[in-house]
Amino acid sequence: MIIVTSNKGKYREYKEILGGHFNLKLMLMRYPEEQLDTIEKVAERSVYYLSGIVNDDFFIDDSGLFIEAFKGFPGVYSSYVNKTLGNEGILRLMEGVSNRTAEFRTCIAYYDGKLNIFTGKVQGTISETARGKNGFGFDPIFIPSGHKLTYAEMALEKKNSLSHRYRAGKAFLKFLTKKAI
Ligand code: ITT
């Protein structure tokens, strides 16, 4: 099983989420992502591009942070916003905003000759300050509902037991296990 990504943080998480069950190999590369209106559509387009390049079963992960007060922004623009504004920029935009509700979404797009999509979501809030050193990306500013810590303050195993990626991964794993029987 191959994961195609430019993000080693994702690979580390999938190694834990899927690793015990499947031998996961990393193809570290950046691929073109078209700016469409849902992460599922973005992932689907990328898979068809990659299916002409990768000679084995593979999957990609397209994720995004959707902030309610900003009508879902950065959403499909998460990668660009992470690189440009960063966490401090998002916190600045949110100064004085009382609705701090946000959602993290992951879409796994798996190609085995056919396209298979698995999704996972977690509701939460944007913290007042960036906290924690673990994980990557927006982890220091996202607090999953029912918890006090940001993803970045949690041990990796903890994040992996409740995250948006874990939820998508669980559905993916169920599919793969059924397929292997
Ligand atoms: P790919 O090569 O796999 O596309 P990427 O980092 O560009 O790697 P995405 O487009 O899926 O991945 O991610 C959009 C942004 O959201 C990016 O800046 C990530 O760092 C961030 N992100 C994704 N999953 C995250 C998570 O679990 N925790 C925090 N930030 C995350």
Short mmCIF file of C-alpha atoms in Angstrom, two decimals, residues 56-174:
data_model
loop_
_atom_site.label_atom_id
_atom_site.label_comp_id
_atom_site.label_asym_id
_atom_site.label_seq_id
_atom_site.Cartn_x
_atom_site.Cartn_y
_atom_site.Cartn_z
CA ASP A 56 0.49 0.19 -7.78
CA ASP A 57 -2.53 0.64 -5.51
CA PHE A 58 -2.21 3.97 -3.75
CA PHE A 59 -4.10 6.57 -1.78
CA ILE A 60 -3.92 10.28 -1.09
CA ASP A 61 -5.28 12.35 1.78
CA ASP A 62 -6.83 15.72 1.17
CA SER A 63 -7.67 17.54 4.38
CA GLY A 64 -8.88 20.96 5.40
CA LEU A 65 -9.85 23.18 8.30
CA PHE A 66 -13.31 24.74 7.96
CA ILE A 67 -13.99 27.74 10.22
CA GLU A 68 -17.69 28.43 10.72
CA ALA A 69 -17.41 32.20 11.28
CA PHE A 70 -15.58 32.45 7.93
CA LYS A 71 -18.19 30.33 6.09
CA GLY A 72 -15.81 27.38 5.87
CA PHE A 73 -12.61 29.25 4.96
CA PRO A 74 -9.78 28.19 4.62
CA GLY A 75 -11.35 24.80 3.62
CA VAL A 76 -9.99 23.76 0.24
CA TYR A 77 -7.45 26.61 0.50
CA SER A 78 -5.98 25.24 3.75
CA SER A 79 -2.58 24.38 2.33
CA TYR A 80 -2.09 27.84 0.83
CA VAL A 81 -3.33 29.59 3.98
CA ASN A 82 -1.12 27.46 6.18
CA LYS A 83 1.89 28.51 4.10
CA THR A 84 0.95 32.18 3.85
CA LEU A 85 -0.98 33.29 6.95
CA GLY A 86 0.02 30.41 9.19
CA ASN A 87 -1.51 29.82 12.61
CA GLU A 88 -0.65 33.29 13.89
CA GLY A 89 -2.39 34.83 10.87
CA ILE A 90 -5.56 32.82 11.48
CA LEU A 91 -5.55 33.78 15.17
CA ARG A 92 -5.20 37.42 14.19
CA LEU A 93 -8.16 37.15 11.77
CA MET A 94 -10.17 35.62 14.61
CA GLU A 95 -9.45 38.38 17.12
CA GLY A 96 -12.80 39.56 18.50
CA VAL A 97 -14.69 36.72 16.80
CA SER A 98 -16.78 34.94 19.43
CA ASN A 99 -17.91 31.97 17.30
CA ARG A 100 -14.73 29.86 17.27
CA THR A 101 -16.39 26.70 15.95
CA ALA A 102 -14.42 24.83 13.30
CA GLU A 103 -14.32 21.44 11.66
CA PHE A 104 -11.40 19.37 10.43
CA ARG A 105 -12.14 17.13 7.46
CA THR A 106 -10.13 14.40 5.79
CA CYS A 107 -10.86 12.71 2.51
CA ILE A 108 -8.93 9.56 1.67
CA ALA A 109 -9.02 8.75 -2.03
CA TYR A 110 -7.83 5.21 -2.72
CA TYR A 111 -7.16 3.95 -6.23
CA ASP A 112 -7.09 0.23 -6.99
CA GLY A 113 -8.20 0.49 -10.61
CA LYS A 114 -11.31 2.19 -9.27
CA LEU A 115 -11.71 5.29 -7.12
CA ASN A 116 -12.82 4.75 -3.51
CA ILE A 117 -13.51 7.66 -1.15
CA PHE A 118 -13.52 7.63 2.66
CA THR A 119 -14.17 10.69 4.80
CA GLY A 120 -13.78 11.70 8.43
CA LYS A 121 -14.77 14.85 10.31
CA VAL A 122 -14.14 16.25 13.78
CA GLN A 123 -15.87 19.28 15.24
CA GLY A 124 -13.94 21.60 17.52
CA THR A 125 -12.92 25.16 18.24
CA ILE A 126 -10.05 27.46 17.34
CA SER A 127 -7.94 28.19 20.43
CA GLU A 128 -7.15 31.75 21.59
CA THR A 129 -3.40 31.13 21.28
CA ALA A 130 -1.23 28.54 19.51
CA ARG A 131 -0.41 25.74 21.96
CA GLY A 132 1.67 22.58 21.77
CA LYS A 133 4.59 21.22 19.75
CA ASN A 134 3.31 17.90 18.40
CA GLY A 135 1.79 17.17 15.03
CA PHE A 136 1.86 19.62 12.13
CA GLY A 137 -0.07 22.33 10.30
CA PHE A 138 -3.04 23.69 12.24
CA ASP A 139 -2.63 21.28 15.17
CA PRO A 140 -1.59 24.03 17.66
CA ILE A 141 -4.84 25.97 17.15
CA PHE A 142 -7.47 23.20 16.95
CA ILE A 143 -9.21 21.88 20.07
CA PRO A 144 -11.46 18.89 19.32
CA SER A 145 -14.90 19.03 21.00
CA GLY A 146 -15.01 17.46 24.44
CA HIS A 147 -11.30 18.11 25.04
CA LYS A 148 -9.25 20.91 26.57
CA LEU A 149 -5.98 20.30 24.72
CA THR A 150 -5.14 21.27 21.16
CA TYR A 151 -4.15 18.45 18.80
CA ALA A 152 -0.54 19.67 19.15
CA GLU A 153 -0.66 19.30 22.95
CA MET A 154 -1.81 15.69 22.67
CA ALA A 155 0.53 12.75 22.29
CA LEU A 156 0.44 11.45 18.70
CA GLU A 157 -1.35 8.28 19.84
CA LYS A 158 -4.06 10.41 21.44
CA LYS A 159 -4.61 12.52 18.30
CA ASN A 160 -4.65 9.31 16.27
CA SER A 161 -7.35 7.81 18.46
CA LEU A 162 -9.88 10.57 17.81
CA SER A 163 -8.86 12.71 14.82
CA HIS A 164 -10.58 13.40 11.50
CA ARG A 165 -7.81 11.33 9.88
CA TYR A 166 -8.40 8.45 12.27
CA ARG A 167 -12.12 8.45 11.39
CA ALA A 168 -11.48 8.39 7.66
CA GLY A 169 -8.74 5.79 8.23
CA LYS A 170 -11.11 3.55 10.16
CA ALA A 171 -13.59 3.46 7.26
CA PHE A 172 -10.69 2.83 4.85
CA LEU A 173 -9.37 0.00 7.02
CA LYS A 174 -12.78 -1.66 7.14
#
